[in-house]
Tab-separated table of C-alpha atoms in Angstrom:
chain	number	residue	atom	x	y	z
A	1	MET	CA	-9.757	-19.304	18.699
A	2	ALA	CA	-9.499	-22.090	21.259
A	3	HIS	CA	-11.652	-22.065	24.400
A	4	ILE	CA	-8.485	-21.604	26.472
A	5	THR	CA	-5.524	-19.299	25.937
A	6	LEU	CA	-2.801	-21.240	24.172
A	7	PRO	CA	0.830	-20.051	24.116
A	8	ASP	CA	0.876	-20.251	20.307
A	9	GLU	CA	-2.549	-19.736	18.735
A	10	SER	CA	-1.085	-20.417	15.291
A	11	LEU	CA	-0.699	-24.149	16.064
A	12	PRO	CA	-3.748	-26.115	14.902
A	13	GLY	CA	-5.646	-28.926	16.584
A	14	ILE	CA	-3.870	-31.171	19.024
A	15	VAL	CA	-0.515	-29.581	18.171
A	16	GLY	CA	-1.537	-26.410	19.999
A	17	LEU	CA	-2.778	-28.440	22.963
A	18	PHE	CA	0.468	-30.422	23.122
A	19	ASN	CA	2.345	-27.133	23.174
A	20	PHE	CA	0.118	-25.957	26.046
A	21	ARG	CA	0.829	-29.003	28.268
A	22	PRO	CA	4.016	-30.847	27.236
A	23	GLU	CA	3.722	-33.040	30.350
A	24	THR	CA	0.422	-34.490	29.070
A	25	ALA	CA	1.560	-34.367	25.453
A	26	ALA	CA	4.390	-36.847	25.988
A	27	PRO	CA	2.274	-39.857	27.044
A	28	LEU	CA	-0.418	-39.061	24.469
A	29	GLN	CA	2.193	-38.911	21.713
A	30	LEU	CA	3.702	-42.159	22.928
A	31	LEU	CA	0.245	-43.759	22.821
A	32	ALA	CA	-0.272	-42.584	19.217
A	33	GLU	CA	3.225	-43.777	18.275
A	34	THR	CA	2.565	-47.199	19.802
A	35	LEU	CA	-0.895	-47.607	18.265
A	36	LEU	CA	-0.090	-46.326	14.791
A	37	ARG	CA	3.577	-47.085	14.152
A	38	SER	CA	4.789	-49.959	16.341
A	39	SER	CA	5.234	-53.492	15.072
A	40	SER	CA	1.912	-54.986	13.985
A	41	SER	CA	0.447	-57.268	11.370
A	42	LEU	CA	-1.765	-54.307	10.398
A	43	THR	CA	0.218	-51.821	8.372
A	44	SER	CA	0.665	-48.291	9.630
A	45	GLY	CA	-1.434	-47.179	6.668
A	46	GLU	CA	-4.296	-49.462	7.732
A	47	ARG	CA	-4.088	-48.239	11.315
A	48	GLU	CA	-4.061	-44.618	10.144
A	49	LEU	CA	-7.193	-45.374	8.080
A	50	ILE	CA	-8.902	-46.681	11.221
A	51	ALA	CA	-7.910	-43.520	13.118
A	52	ALA	CA	-9.053	-41.263	10.276
A	53	TYR	CA	-12.343	-43.140	9.890
A	54	VAL	CA	-13.204	-42.922	13.600
A	55	SER	CA	-12.232	-39.238	13.576
A	56	HIS	CA	-14.567	-38.686	10.617
A	57	LEU	CA	-17.390	-40.447	12.470
A	58	ASN	CA	-16.693	-38.141	15.428
A	59	ASN	CA	-16.794	-35.128	13.090
A	60	CYS	CA	-13.278	-34.088	14.152
A	61	HIS	CA	-11.952	-32.374	11.040
A	62	PHE	CA	-8.387	-31.887	12.304
A	63	CYS	CA	-7.837	-35.503	13.381
A	64	HIS	CA	-9.669	-36.953	10.390
A	65	THR	CA	-7.711	-34.922	7.865
A	66	SER	CA	-4.291	-35.181	9.519
A	67	HIS	CA	-4.516	-38.960	9.980
A	68	ALA	CA	-6.018	-39.404	6.524
A	69	ALA	CA	-3.030	-37.463	5.158
A	70	ALA	CA	-0.715	-39.807	7.095
A	71	ALA	CA	-2.580	-42.807	5.651
A	72	MET	CA	-2.224	-41.346	2.148
A	73	ALA	CA	1.531	-40.958	2.769
A	74	HIS	CA	1.843	-44.580	3.908
A	75	LEU	CA	-0.295	-45.844	1.033
A	76	GLU	CA	1.395	-43.521	-1.475
A	77	CYS	CA	-1.984	-42.106	-2.530
A	78	ASP	CA	-2.911	-38.616	-3.613
A	79	LEU	CA	-4.459	-36.337	-0.986
A	80	ALA	CA	-7.570	-36.219	-3.179
A	81	LEU	CA	-8.463	-39.617	-1.710
A	82	ILE	CA	-8.883	-38.177	1.800
A	83	ASP	CA	-12.595	-37.690	1.157
A	84	ASP	CA	-12.925	-41.326	0.097
A	85	ILE	CA	-12.713	-42.285	3.772
A	86	LYS	CA	-15.942	-40.309	4.281
A	87	ASN	CA	-17.418	-42.194	1.295
A	88	ASP	CA	-16.898	-45.639	2.853
A	89	PHE	CA	-13.706	-46.467	0.929
A	90	ARG	CA	-15.116	-46.611	-2.604
A	91	GLN	CA	-11.764	-45.802	-4.226
A	92	ILE	CA	-9.182	-46.768	-1.617
A	93	GLU	CA	-8.849	-50.530	-1.790
A	94	VAL	CA	-9.339	-52.082	1.608
A	95	SER	CA	-9.190	-55.798	2.257
A	96	PRO	CA	-12.227	-57.685	3.543
A	97	LYS	CA	-10.335	-58.040	6.841
A	98	LEU	CA	-9.791	-54.277	7.152
A	99	ARG	CA	-13.424	-53.633	6.205
A	100	ALA	CA	-14.530	-55.966	9.044
A	101	LEU	CA	-12.181	-54.178	11.445
A	102	LEU	CA	-13.520	-50.788	10.315
A	103	ARG	CA	-17.037	-52.006	11.152
A	104	ILE	CA	-15.814	-52.857	14.655
A	105	ALA	CA	-14.146	-49.435	14.946
A	106	ALA	CA	-17.413	-47.740	13.931
A	107	LYS	CA	-19.250	-49.621	16.660
A	108	VAL	CA	-16.625	-48.645	19.253
A	109	GLN	CA	-17.100	-45.017	18.156
A	110	GLN	CA	-20.784	-45.314	19.090
A	111	SER	CA	-20.138	-47.235	22.318
A	112	GLY	CA	-17.849	-50.100	23.190
A	113	LYS	CA	-20.931	-52.088	24.137
A	114	GLU	CA	-22.096	-51.946	20.509
A	115	VAL	CA	-19.401	-54.459	19.527
A	116	ARG	CA	-21.065	-57.869	19.397
A	117	GLU	CA	-19.683	-61.382	19.232
A	118	GLU	CA	-20.829	-61.606	15.613
A	119	ASP	CA	-18.728	-58.532	14.742
A	120	VAL	CA	-15.665	-60.247	16.163
A	121	ALA	CA	-16.630	-63.536	14.458
A	122	ASN	CA	-16.958	-61.690	11.128
A	123	ALA	CA	-13.497	-60.177	11.580
A	124	ARG	CA	-12.052	-63.573	12.477
A	125	ALA	CA	-13.739	-65.083	9.399
A	126	GLU	CA	-11.714	-62.541	7.377
A	127	GLN	CA	-8.510	-63.758	9.118
A	128	ALA	CA	-8.251	-60.951	11.686
A	129	THR	CA	-6.191	-62.025	14.675
A	130	ASP	CA	-7.022	-61.324	18.298
A	131	GLN	CA	-4.232	-58.733	18.379
A	132	GLU	CA	-5.651	-56.965	15.285
A	133	ILE	CA	-9.123	-56.922	16.845
A	134	HIS	CA	-7.649	-55.650	20.125
A	135	ASP	CA	-5.630	-52.956	18.379
A	136	THR	CA	-8.619	-51.842	16.295
A	137	VAL	CA	-10.744	-51.404	19.417
A	138	LEU	CA	-7.939	-49.551	21.209
A	139	ILE	CA	-7.257	-47.259	18.220
A	140	ALA	CA	-10.965	-46.464	17.943
A	141	ALA	CA	-11.294	-45.802	21.675
A	142	ALA	CA	-8.130	-43.685	21.797
A	143	PHE	CA	-9.217	-41.610	18.832
A	144	CYS	CA	-12.571	-40.934	20.444
A	145	MET	CA	-10.542	-39.462	23.319
A	146	PHE	CA	-8.166	-37.542	21.025
A	147	ASN	CA	-11.118	-36.181	18.996
A	148	ARG	CA	-12.957	-35.007	22.095
A	149	TYR	CA	-9.770	-33.400	23.420
A	150	VAL	CA	-9.250	-31.430	20.200
A	151	ASP	CA	-12.883	-30.417	19.722
A	152	GLY	CA	-13.726	-30.007	23.413
A	153	LEU	CA	-11.157	-27.234	23.694
A	154	GLY	CA	-12.281	-25.603	20.450
A	155	THR	CA	-8.988	-25.738	18.580
A	156	TRP	CA	-8.848	-24.519	15.004
A	157	ALA	CA	-8.048	-26.588	11.937
A	158	PRO	CA	-7.134	-25.708	8.366
A	159	GLN	CA	-9.961	-26.660	6.030
A	160	GLU	CA	-8.093	-27.496	2.810
A	161	HIS	CA	-6.489	-30.921	2.441
A	162	GLU	CA	-3.264	-29.496	1.038
A	163	ALA	CA	-2.514	-27.861	4.409
A	164	TYR	CA	-2.137	-31.387	5.843
A	165	ARG	CA	0.304	-32.767	3.255
A	166	GLU	CA	3.508	-31.982	5.184
A	167	MET	CA	1.949	-32.983	8.518
A	168	GLY	CA	0.796	-36.317	7.086
A	169	GLN	CA	4.245	-37.006	5.651
A	170	ARG	CA	5.887	-36.172	8.980
A	171	MET	CA	3.474	-38.334	10.984
A	172	ALA	CA	3.911	-41.251	8.581
A	173	HIS	CA	7.683	-41.121	8.259
A	174	THR	CA	8.972	-39.444	11.441
A	175	GLY	CA	6.322	-40.386	13.964
A	176	TYR	CA	4.465	-38.818	16.829
A	177	VAL	CA	6.894	-38.408	19.713
A	178	ARG	CA	8.066	-34.791	19.784
A	179	PHE	CA	8.179	-33.877	23.491
A	180	PRO	CA	10.462	-35.791	25.850
A	181	VAL	CA	8.684	-38.280	28.062
A	182	LEU	CA	8.818	-36.905	31.595
A	183	GLN	CA	10.317	-39.057	34.311
A	184	ASP	CA	9.475	-38.721	38.012
């Protein structure tokens, strides 16, 4: 049971919160859509892995599992690999560039001030562009916010990975924008 009364208690995680405040949901969904699905030299699957990894580091089960399921959909992997994100990508093949970006994301999760020039230099040495470094930092920072939003209001989340299959497919192939963006 969430810390606040939601109109539909059956909706898990951020979905229930979006239903509670559609006017705040719209810009947050647009942010997720932009970060995870817009044009980028990082694939949507790679960006979903960054989001899922940061969410794991923040111990946000709903965000970790839903974005890991979206990454699995993009990468055409079995849901069984969701836990591999928690195991530092031992089975999911990640490029040296993505591994360097994941290290930056992990530092952002701790504090933005943890990112050092050598972290950026290491990512650049693996051919990461300034835009990829920027986007990694912004994804990590945004998911710290999303994770705290979900967990700070005590939303519930299904525990089994299979419950996230359809959600991951929808996020990967349909996207994040569900509520109309409000205009003043």
